[in-house]
């Protein structure tokens, strides 16, 4: 485990303490041990070294004393700042963006997530290329798939320019591959839209409890264990969007998706790369923003989530604010007030109340109607039994009289069988 020091510049940052705590948690999530911290309160970062000269010397001394191997900086650094800090401190310099990218790279499992992270990494590397050989660079990024074709460009082209061309070619190739994979996902989304099934997306800060919420919904409804999603008490436990069909006891159904979590100062490369992954949220009928109310910075987390959603174009979708981990915060649960729901994701009564809230929000356009289905049209009776919430069934001489709660689309389909009340 690498021993690291974290550092940042306070200046006018309102949430500096919060972001530094978060930085330490990110380092831990990336299997590093935080052994020290440095802060400097200056008006703006020094262009050459980010920190001032005196602070740089202090960092070098502290690192030697604590036997630290690296410095993680709470900001995205310029290439020259990284190089100069490395030279003056003798440490590996990791900025916030590189740290988050590294975590994402280690947690990506699906093909889409891996491609998105790799593209983001290459975009980050592009302005930071040094004179390292192409072969070494390939090993660290896209596996050496350079495609060749650069050896005859003339001796006037520098090694750095060659390396840039290699990376640009890799980015182009990966984007093309990503589009092909995304085309398949888009086809699946269109099929769900065509079926007129409602959709709900869990969004929120990383480690707020989205995956735990989804898994306990699946458990309560006794949905196959193989459908459970990965969960762990760590930042960015998973980067993949999981989509599950939820069928309620009254046969109402909806799609529930668990999306990638957010973090403050999320690198713009990742925001751009994960737009397609978060398309499930952009096309949802309802958003559930899961919030860790036991965290003292939960209000800032809400702002971070909503800022990121706005950046990816998610707007105008109804939202439920789901305040999770109420047990840790010592707050009574479960309870609901307006669009705010306080709960514990591991508590059965909480999940039952959540499903009740979702039913009320998602299926408010459902209506109860009575249908008289002639015996020769039994297929429509089968359809009602399969898709509707049956309240009453009577068998009569001319057919089956059935009262059911139905979706607008099904009501329209069976309109000619509706029995008008006197």
Short mmCIF file of C-alpha atoms in Angstrom, two decimals:
data_model
loop_
_atom_site.label_atom_id
_atom_site.label_comp_id
_atom_site.label_asym_id
_atom_site.label_seq_id
_atom_site.Cartn_x
_atom_site.Cartn_y
_atom_site.Cartn_z
CA UNK A 1 0.00 0.00 0.00
CA UNK A 2 1.46 3.35 -1.07
CA UNK A 3 1.91 5.99 1.67
CA UNK A 4 0.76 9.42 0.54
CA UNK A 5 0.37 13.01 1.69
CA UNK A 6 -2.66 14.98 0.56
CA UNK A 7 -2.44 18.71 -0.05
CA UNK A 8 -4.45 21.66 -1.26
CA UNK A 9 -4.82 25.44 -1.41
CA UNK A 10 -7.60 26.92 0.70
CA UNK A 11 -7.94 30.48 -0.70
CA UNK A 12 -11.67 31.23 -1.16
CA UNK A 13 -12.97 27.66 -1.39
CA UNK A 14 -16.17 27.44 0.65
CA UNK A 15 -16.09 23.65 1.00
CA UNK A 16 -12.34 23.14 1.29
CA UNK A 17 -12.45 20.95 4.42
CA UNK A 18 -15.11 18.80 2.80
CA UNK A 19 -13.14 18.31 -0.43
CA UNK A 20 -9.97 17.46 1.52
CA UNK A 21 -11.83 14.82 3.54
CA UNK A 22 -13.21 13.49 0.29
CA UNK A 23 -9.71 13.45 -1.23
CA UNK A 24 -8.47 11.31 1.66
CA UNK A 25 -11.40 8.93 1.14
CA UNK A 26 -10.63 8.74 -2.57
CA UNK A 27 -7.00 7.89 -1.79
CA UNK A 28 -8.13 5.13 0.57
CA UNK A 29 -10.51 3.84 -2.11
CA UNK A 30 -7.49 3.58 -4.41
CA UNK A 31 -5.63 1.42 -1.88
CA UNK A 32 -3.38 4.18 -0.55
CA UNK A 33 -2.59 5.12 3.05
CA UNK A 34 -2.84 8.82 3.89
CA UNK A 35 -0.04 9.60 6.37
CA UNK A 36 -0.04 13.40 6.25
CA UNK A 37 -1.75 16.54 5.05
CA UNK A 38 -0.54 19.98 3.93
CA UNK A 39 -2.56 23.14 3.37
CA UNK A 40 -1.66 26.57 2.10
CA UNK A 41 -3.80 29.68 2.19
CA UNK A 42 -2.71 31.82 -0.75
CA UNK A 43 -4.74 33.92 -3.16
CA UNK A 44 -4.09 31.69 -6.17
CA UNK A 45 -1.87 28.72 -7.08
CA UNK A 46 1.73 29.42 -8.10
CA UNK A 47 1.96 28.91 -11.86
CA UNK A 48 5.18 26.87 -11.74
CA UNK A 49 4.67 24.64 -8.68
CA UNK A 50 1.04 25.18 -7.52
CA UNK A 51 2.28 25.59 -3.90
CA UNK A 52 4.61 28.39 -2.85
CA UNK A 53 8.36 27.75 -2.51
CA UNK A 54 8.29 27.48 1.28
CA UNK A 55 5.39 25.04 1.22
CA UNK A 56 7.09 22.89 -1.43
CA UNK A 57 10.16 22.60 0.85
CA UNK A 58 7.87 21.75 3.78
CA UNK A 59 6.21 19.00 1.73
CA UNK A 60 9.60 17.47 0.89
CA UNK A 61 10.64 17.49 4.58
CA UNK A 62 7.32 16.06 5.76
CA UNK A 63 7.42 13.32 3.13
CA UNK A 64 10.89 12.28 4.22
CA UNK A 65 9.87 12.25 7.88
CA UNK A 66 6.70 10.25 7.20
CA UNK A 67 8.30 8.02 4.56
CA UNK A 68 5.65 9.09 2.03
CA UNK A 69 6.01 8.09 -1.60
CA UNK A 70 3.54 10.46 -3.25
CA UNK A 71 1.68 13.75 -2.95
CA UNK A 72 -1.98 13.88 -3.96
CA UNK A 73 -3.12 17.41 -4.80
CA UNK A 74 -6.74 18.50 -4.36
CA UNK A 75 -6.97 20.05 -7.82
CA UNK A 76 -6.18 19.35 -11.47
CA UNK A 77 -2.58 20.43 -12.07
CA UNK A 78 -0.89 21.80 -15.15
CA UNK A 79 1.70 19.50 -16.76
CA UNK A 80 4.50 21.90 -15.79
CA UNK A 81 3.30 21.98 -12.18
CA UNK A 82 3.41 18.18 -11.97
CA UNK A 83 6.88 18.05 -13.48
CA UNK A 84 8.30 20.82 -11.28
CA UNK A 85 6.78 19.41 -8.08
CA UNK A 86 8.23 15.99 -8.85
CA UNK A 87 11.66 17.49 -9.38
CA UNK A 88 11.59 19.61 -6.22
CA UNK A 89 10.05 17.07 -3.82
CA UNK A 90 11.27 13.76 -5.24
CA UNK A 91 7.68 12.45 -4.90
CA UNK A 92 5.21 10.99 -7.33
CA UNK A 93 2.68 13.77 -7.95
CA UNK A 94 -0.94 12.74 -8.43
CA UNK A 95 -3.62 15.36 -8.99
CA UNK A 96 -7.28 14.88 -8.09
CA UNK A 97 -8.31 14.12 -11.67
CA UNK A 98 -5.66 11.43 -12.14
CA UNK A 99 -6.68 9.82 -8.84
CA UNK A 100 -10.35 9.63 -9.81
CA UNK A 101 -9.46 8.31 -13.26
CA UNK A 102 -7.30 5.61 -11.68
CA UNK A 103 -10.15 4.54 -9.39
CA UNK A 104 -12.54 4.45 -12.31
CA UNK A 105 -10.10 2.36 -14.36
CA UNK A 106 -9.80 -0.24 -11.58
CA UNK A 107 -13.59 -0.48 -11.02
CA UNK A 108 -14.86 -0.59 -14.61
CA UNK A 109 -16.23 -4.03 -15.49
CA UNK A 110 -18.53 -3.75 -18.50
CA UNK A 111 -17.19 -3.04 -21.98
CA UNK A 112 -18.93 0.35 -22.06
CA UNK A 113 -17.45 1.48 -18.74
CA UNK A 114 -13.95 0.29 -19.70
CA UNK A 115 -14.07 2.13 -23.02
CA UNK A 116 -15.37 5.32 -21.40
CA UNK A 117 -12.68 5.33 -18.73
CA UNK A 118 -9.91 4.57 -21.22
CA UNK A 119 -11.00 7.48 -23.43
CA UNK A 120 -11.07 9.81 -20.41
CA UNK A 121 -7.58 8.66 -19.36
CA UNK A 122 -6.17 9.29 -22.82
CA UNK A 123 -7.77 12.74 -22.98
CA UNK A 124 -6.16 13.55 -19.62
CA UNK A 125 -2.76 12.29 -20.81
CA UNK A 126 -2.79 14.15 -24.12
CA UNK A 127 -1.54 17.55 -22.84
CA UNK A 128 0.76 15.84 -20.31
CA UNK A 129 2.88 13.78 -22.68
CA UNK A 130 6.57 13.68 -21.97
CA UNK A 131 9.43 12.22 -23.98
CA UNK A 132 8.73 8.67 -22.83
CA UNK A 133 8.85 6.08 -25.58
CA UNK A 134 5.71 5.16 -27.48
CA UNK A 135 6.00 1.57 -26.33
CA UNK A 136 5.97 2.52 -22.65
CA UNK A 137 3.05 4.84 -23.18
CA UNK A 138 1.08 2.15 -25.00
CA UNK A 139 1.53 -0.27 -22.10
CA UNK A 140 0.00 2.29 -19.75
CA UNK A 141 -2.99 3.15 -21.94
CA UNK A 142 -4.67 1.32 -24.77
CA UNK A 143 -2.52 -1.78 -25.03
CA UNK A 144 -0.27 -0.70 -27.86
CA UNK A 145 -2.85 -0.59 -30.65
CA UNK A 146 -1.19 2.33 -32.44
CA UNK A 147 -2.04 1.24 -35.92
CA UNK A 148 1.45 2.26 -37.15
CA UNK A 149 1.92 4.67 -40.02
CA UNK A 150 3.95 7.33 -38.19
CA UNK A 151 7.52 6.32 -39.03
CA UNK A 152 7.76 8.21 -42.33
CA UNK A 153 6.61 11.64 -41.19
CA UNK A 154 10.10 13.11 -41.29
CA UNK A 155 12.87 13.82 -38.81
CA UNK A 156 11.48 17.25 -37.99
CA UNK A 157 8.67 15.77 -35.94
CA UNK A 158 9.50 15.40 -32.24
CA UNK A 159 8.90 12.30 -30.16
CA UNK A 160 6.20 14.18 -28.20
CA UNK A 161 4.34 15.03 -31.42
CA UNK A 162 4.53 11.39 -32.45
CA UNK A 163 3.16 10.32 -29.08
CA UNK A 164 0.30 12.81 -29.38
CA UNK A 165 -0.64 11.38 -32.76
CA UNK A 166 -0.62 7.88 -31.29
CA UNK A 167 -2.96 8.91 -28.46
CA UNK A 168 -5.28 10.84 -30.78
CA UNK A 169 -5.51 7.79 -33.04
CA UNK A 170 -6.29 5.58 -30.02
CA UNK A 171 -9.01 7.97 -28.82
CA UNK A 172 -10.59 7.99 -32.28
CA UNK A 173 -10.52 4.18 -32.47
CA UNK A 174 -11.98 3.77 -28.96
CA UNK A 175 -14.76 6.28 -29.64
CA UNK A 176 -15.73 4.34 -32.74
CA UNK A 177 -15.85 1.10 -30.75
CA UNK A 178 -17.84 2.79 -27.98
CA UNK A 179 -20.45 4.01 -30.47
CA UNK A 180 -20.97 0.47 -31.69
CA UNK A 181 -21.50 -0.85 -28.15
CA UNK A 182 -23.76 2.08 -27.27
CA UNK A 183 -25.88 1.41 -30.37
CA UNK A 184 -26.85 -1.96 -28.88
CA UNK A 185 -27.72 -0.34 -25.53
CA UNK A 186 -29.78 2.31 -27.28
CA UNK A 187 -31.72 -0.40 -29.11
CA UNK A 188 -32.58 -2.01 -25.77
CA UNK A 189 -33.71 1.36 -24.35
CA UNK A 190 -35.94 1.98 -27.38
CA UNK A 191 -37.55 -1.43 -26.93
CA UNK A 192 -38.36 -0.57 -23.31
CA UNK A 193 -39.76 2.81 -24.34
CA UNK A 194 -41.89 1.17 -27.01
CA UNK A 195 -43.33 -1.22 -24.42
CA UNK A 196 -44.50 1.87 -22.51
CA UNK A 197 -42.98 0.60 -19.25
CA UNK A 198 -42.19 3.25 -16.64
CA UNK A 199 -38.58 3.83 -15.60
CA UNK A 200 -36.95 4.97 -12.36
CA UNK A 201 -33.28 5.90 -11.95
CA UNK A 202 -31.34 5.89 -8.70
CA UNK A 203 -28.89 8.80 -8.77
CA UNK A 204 -26.68 10.40 -6.18
CA UNK A 205 -23.33 10.67 -4.57
CA UNK A 206 -21.00 7.70 -4.59
CA UNK A 207 -21.44 5.44 -1.54
CA UNK A 208 -24.81 6.98 -0.62
CA UNK A 209 -26.54 3.59 -0.81
CA UNK A 210 -27.99 3.33 -4.32
CA UNK A 211 -26.89 -0.27 -4.91
CA UNK A 212 -27.99 -1.32 -1.42
CA UNK A 213 -31.40 0.22 -2.07
CA UNK A 214 -31.75 -1.64 -5.35
CA UNK A 215 -30.64 -4.97 -3.86
CA UNK A 216 -33.11 -4.72 -1.00
CA UNK A 217 -35.94 -3.93 -3.42
CA UNK A 218 -34.97 -7.12 -5.31
CA UNK A 219 -34.78 -9.10 -2.05
CA UNK A 220 -38.17 -7.90 -0.81
CA UNK A 221 -39.84 -8.91 -4.06
CA UNK A 222 -37.88 -12.19 -4.09
CA UNK A 223 -36.37 -11.46 -7.47
CA UNK A 224 -33.63 -13.89 -8.56
CA UNK A 225 -30.34 -13.53 -6.61
CA UNK A 226 -28.46 -13.39 -9.91
CA UNK A 227 -30.06 -9.97 -10.48
CA UNK A 228 -28.41 -8.45 -7.40
CA UNK A 229 -25.88 -5.68 -8.09
CA UNK A 230 -22.43 -5.27 -6.60
CA UNK A 231 -22.32 -3.23 -3.40
CA UNK A 232 -19.54 -2.32 -1.01
CA UNK A 233 -18.92 0.42 1.57
CA UNK A 234 -16.43 2.40 -0.53
CA UNK A 235 -16.36 5.26 -3.00
CA UNK A 236 -17.15 4.17 -6.57
CA UNK A 237 -17.72 0.51 -5.66
CA UNK A 238 -19.14 0.12 -9.16
CA UNK A 239 -19.18 2.25 -12.30
CA UNK A 240 -21.65 0.22 -14.27
CA UNK A 241 -25.29 1.12 -14.76
CA UNK A 242 -27.48 -1.81 -13.73
CA UNK A 243 -31.00 -2.09 -15.11
CA UNK A 244 -33.59 -4.40 -13.55
CA UNK A 245 -37.27 -5.00 -14.29
CA UNK A 246 -39.34 -4.73 -11.11
CA UNK A 247 -42.70 -6.53 -11.06
CA UNK A 248 -44.91 -5.65 -8.08
CA UNK A 249 -47.42 -8.06 -6.49
CA UNK A 250 -50.31 -6.22 -8.22
CA UNK A 251 -48.55 -6.82 -11.59
CA UNK A 252 -47.54 -3.20 -12.09
CA UNK A 253 -44.00 -3.11 -13.39
CA UNK A 254 -41.23 -0.61 -13.97
CA UNK A 255 -37.54 -0.46 -14.85
CA UNK A 256 -35.16 0.43 -11.99
CA UNK A 257 -31.63 1.53 -12.87
CA UNK A 258 -28.68 2.01 -10.54
CA UNK A 259 -26.34 4.62 -12.04
CA UNK A 260 -22.71 5.56 -11.44
CA UNK A 261 -22.18 7.75 -8.37
CA UNK A 262 -20.99 11.34 -8.38
CA UNK A 263 -18.23 13.14 -6.53
CA UNK A 264 -17.30 16.81 -6.22
CA UNK A 265 -14.91 18.14 -8.88
CA UNK A 266 -15.73 15.18 -11.11
CA UNK A 267 -13.24 15.45 -14.00
CA UNK A 268 -14.86 16.95 -17.10
CA UNK A 269 -13.39 14.10 -19.16
CA UNK A 270 -15.48 11.65 -17.13
CA UNK A 271 -18.62 13.77 -17.18
CA UNK A 272 -18.41 13.78 -20.96
CA UNK A 273 -17.48 10.10 -21.22
CA UNK A 274 -20.27 8.91 -18.94
CA UNK A 275 -23.09 10.85 -20.59
CA UNK A 276 -24.23 7.71 -22.36
CA UNK A 277 -24.01 5.62 -19.19
CA UNK A 278 -26.26 8.15 -17.47
CA UNK A 279 -28.73 8.12 -20.34
CA UNK A 280 -30.90 5.90 -18.16
CA UNK A 281 -31.30 8.87 -15.81
CA UNK A 282 -31.91 11.33 -18.65
CA UNK A 283 -34.79 9.22 -19.98
CA UNK A 284 -36.34 8.20 -16.65
CA UNK A 285 -39.89 9.03 -15.64
CA UNK A 286 -38.75 9.52 -12.04
CA UNK A 287 -35.41 10.11 -10.32
CA UNK A 288 -34.61 8.97 -6.79
CA UNK A 289 -31.68 10.96 -5.44
CA UNK A 290 -30.17 8.78 -2.70
CA UNK A 291 -28.48 10.91 -0.03
CA UNK A 292 -26.38 9.81 2.94
CA UNK A 293 -28.01 11.92 5.65
CA UNK A 294 -25.49 10.66 8.23
CA UNK A 295 -22.72 12.53 6.41
CA UNK A 296 -22.32 16.10 7.71
CA UNK A 297 -21.67 17.26 4.15
CA UNK A 298 -24.89 15.82 2.71
CA UNK A 299 -26.18 19.24 1.58
CA UNK A 300 -23.04 19.73 -0.51
CA UNK A 301 -23.52 16.23 -1.93
CA UNK A 302 -27.02 17.17 -3.09
CA UNK A 303 -25.58 20.23 -4.85
CA UNK A 304 -22.85 18.11 -6.46
CA UNK A 305 -25.40 15.59 -7.74
CA UNK A 306 -27.72 18.23 -9.17
CA UNK A 307 -24.82 20.13 -10.77
CA UNK A 308 -23.58 16.95 -12.46
CA UNK A 309 -27.08 16.02 -13.64
CA UNK A 310 -27.43 19.49 -15.18
CA UNK A 311 -24.06 19.06 -16.94
CA UNK A 312 -25.24 15.89 -18.65
CA UNK A 313 -28.56 17.44 -19.65
CA UNK A 314 -30.88 15.83 -17.11
CA UNK A 315 -33.58 18.40 -16.48
CA UNK A 316 -37.27 18.63 -15.68
CA UNK A 317 -37.67 15.06 -14.38
CA UNK A 318 -39.61 14.64 -11.11
CA UNK A 319 -37.31 13.74 -8.21
CA UNK A 320 -37.70 12.09 -4.83
CA UNK A 321 -35.04 13.05 -2.28
CA UNK A 322 -34.33 9.78 -0.47
CA UNK A 323 -32.38 10.42 2.74
CA UNK A 324 -30.67 7.10 3.47
CA UNK A 325 -28.73 5.88 6.57
CA UNK A 326 -31.22 7.51 8.95
CA UNK A 327 -30.27 4.81 11.46
CA UNK A 328 -26.69 6.14 11.58
CA UNK A 329 -27.93 9.72 11.85
CA UNK A 330 -30.28 8.90 14.73
CA UNK A 331 -33.32 10.12 12.80
CA UNK A 332 -36.74 8.39 12.99
CA UNK A 333 -37.54 6.32 9.88
CA UNK A 334 -39.18 5.49 7.60
CA UNK A 335 -41.12 8.67 6.96
CA UNK A 336 -42.26 10.70 4.00
CA UNK A 337 -43.08 14.38 3.64
CA UNK A 338 -43.81 15.73 0.18
CA UNK A 339 -40.99 14.58 -2.11
CA UNK A 340 -38.63 13.83 0.80
CA UNK A 341 -38.29 10.27 2.04
CA UNK A 342 -36.21 9.34 5.11
CA UNK A 343 -35.21 5.70 5.38
CA UNK A 344 -32.63 2.98 5.94
CA UNK A 345 -31.89 0.93 2.82
CA UNK A 346 -31.43 -2.26 4.88
CA UNK A 347 -34.77 -1.91 6.66
CA UNK A 348 -37.71 -3.87 5.22
CA UNK A 349 -40.36 -1.34 6.29
CA UNK A 350 -38.33 1.40 4.57
CA UNK A 351 -38.22 -0.51 1.30
CA UNK A 352 -41.94 -1.27 1.54
CA UNK A 353 -42.64 2.44 1.99
CA UNK A 354 -40.34 3.31 -0.91
CA UNK A 355 -42.25 0.95 -3.20
CA UNK A 356 -45.52 2.48 -2.03
CA UNK A 357 -44.19 5.95 -2.90
CA UNK A 358 -43.05 4.74 -6.33
CA UNK A 359 -46.43 3.16 -7.06
CA UNK A 360 -48.19 6.40 -6.18
CA UNK A 361 -45.86 8.48 -8.36
CA UNK A 362 -45.50 6.16 -11.35
CA UNK A 363 -49.01 4.80 -11.76
CA UNK A 364 -51.20 7.80 -10.96
CA UNK A 365 -52.63 7.57 -14.50
CA UNK A 366 -53.92 4.02 -13.95
CA UNK A 367 -57.70 3.63 -13.79
CA UNK A 368 -60.08 0.99 -12.50
CA UNK A 369 -62.49 -0.22 -15.19
CA UNK A 370 -64.95 -3.09 -15.64
CA UNK A 371 -64.68 -5.14 -18.83
CA UNK A 372 -67.01 -7.75 -20.28
CA UNK A 373 -64.81 -10.11 -22.29
CA UNK A 374 -66.73 -12.53 -24.58
CA UNK A 375 -65.63 -16.14 -24.25
CA UNK A 376 -64.42 -16.19 -27.87
CA UNK A 377 -62.03 -13.33 -27.07
CA UNK A 378 -60.29 -15.20 -24.26
CA UNK A 379 -56.87 -13.86 -25.31
CA UNK A 380 -57.87 -10.46 -23.92
CA UNK A 381 -58.86 -12.06 -20.64
CA UNK A 382 -55.39 -13.63 -20.53
CA UNK A 383 -53.91 -10.20 -21.24
CA UNK A 384 -55.78 -8.66 -18.33
CA UNK A 385 -54.75 -11.44 -15.98
CA UNK A 386 -51.15 -10.98 -17.04
CA UNK A 387 -50.82 -7.18 -17.03
CA UNK A 388 -53.59 -5.76 -14.83
CA UNK A 389 -54.37 -5.68 -11.14
CA UNK A 390 -57.53 -7.83 -10.99
CA UNK A 391 -60.00 -6.69 -8.35
CA UNK A 392 -63.07 -8.82 -9.17
CA UNK A 393 -64.05 -11.56 -11.63
CA UNK A 394 -67.59 -12.82 -12.42
CA UNK A 395 -68.54 -15.41 -15.04
CA UNK A 396 -71.75 -14.57 -16.91
CA UNK A 397 -73.70 -16.12 -19.76
CA UNK A 398 -72.18 -13.82 -22.41
CA UNK A 399 -68.62 -13.69 -21.11
CA UNK A 400 -66.32 -12.83 -18.20
CA UNK A 401 -67.07 -9.65 -16.24
CA UNK A 402 -63.78 -8.47 -14.82
CA UNK A 403 -62.92 -5.34 -12.81
CA UNK A 404 -59.25 -4.38 -13.00
CA UNK A 405 -56.83 -1.53 -12.50
CA UNK A 406 -55.22 -0.91 -15.89
CA UNK A 407 -52.65 1.25 -17.62
CA UNK A 408 -53.91 3.86 -20.13
CA UNK A 409 -52.48 1.89 -23.04
CA UNK A 410 -54.26 -1.31 -22.01
CA UNK A 411 -57.50 0.58 -21.36
CA UNK A 412 -57.34 1.98 -24.90
CA UNK A 413 -56.62 -1.48 -26.31
CA UNK A 414 -59.70 -2.95 -24.58
CA UNK A 415 -61.94 0.11 -24.90
CA UNK A 416 -64.73 -1.73 -26.74
CA UNK A 417 -65.12 -4.17 -23.83
CA UNK A 418 -65.59 -1.49 -21.16
CA UNK A 419 -68.91 -1.71 -19.32
CA UNK A 420 -70.34 1.74 -18.76
CA UNK A 421 -71.85 2.34 -15.34
CA UNK A 422 -75.55 3.29 -15.17
#
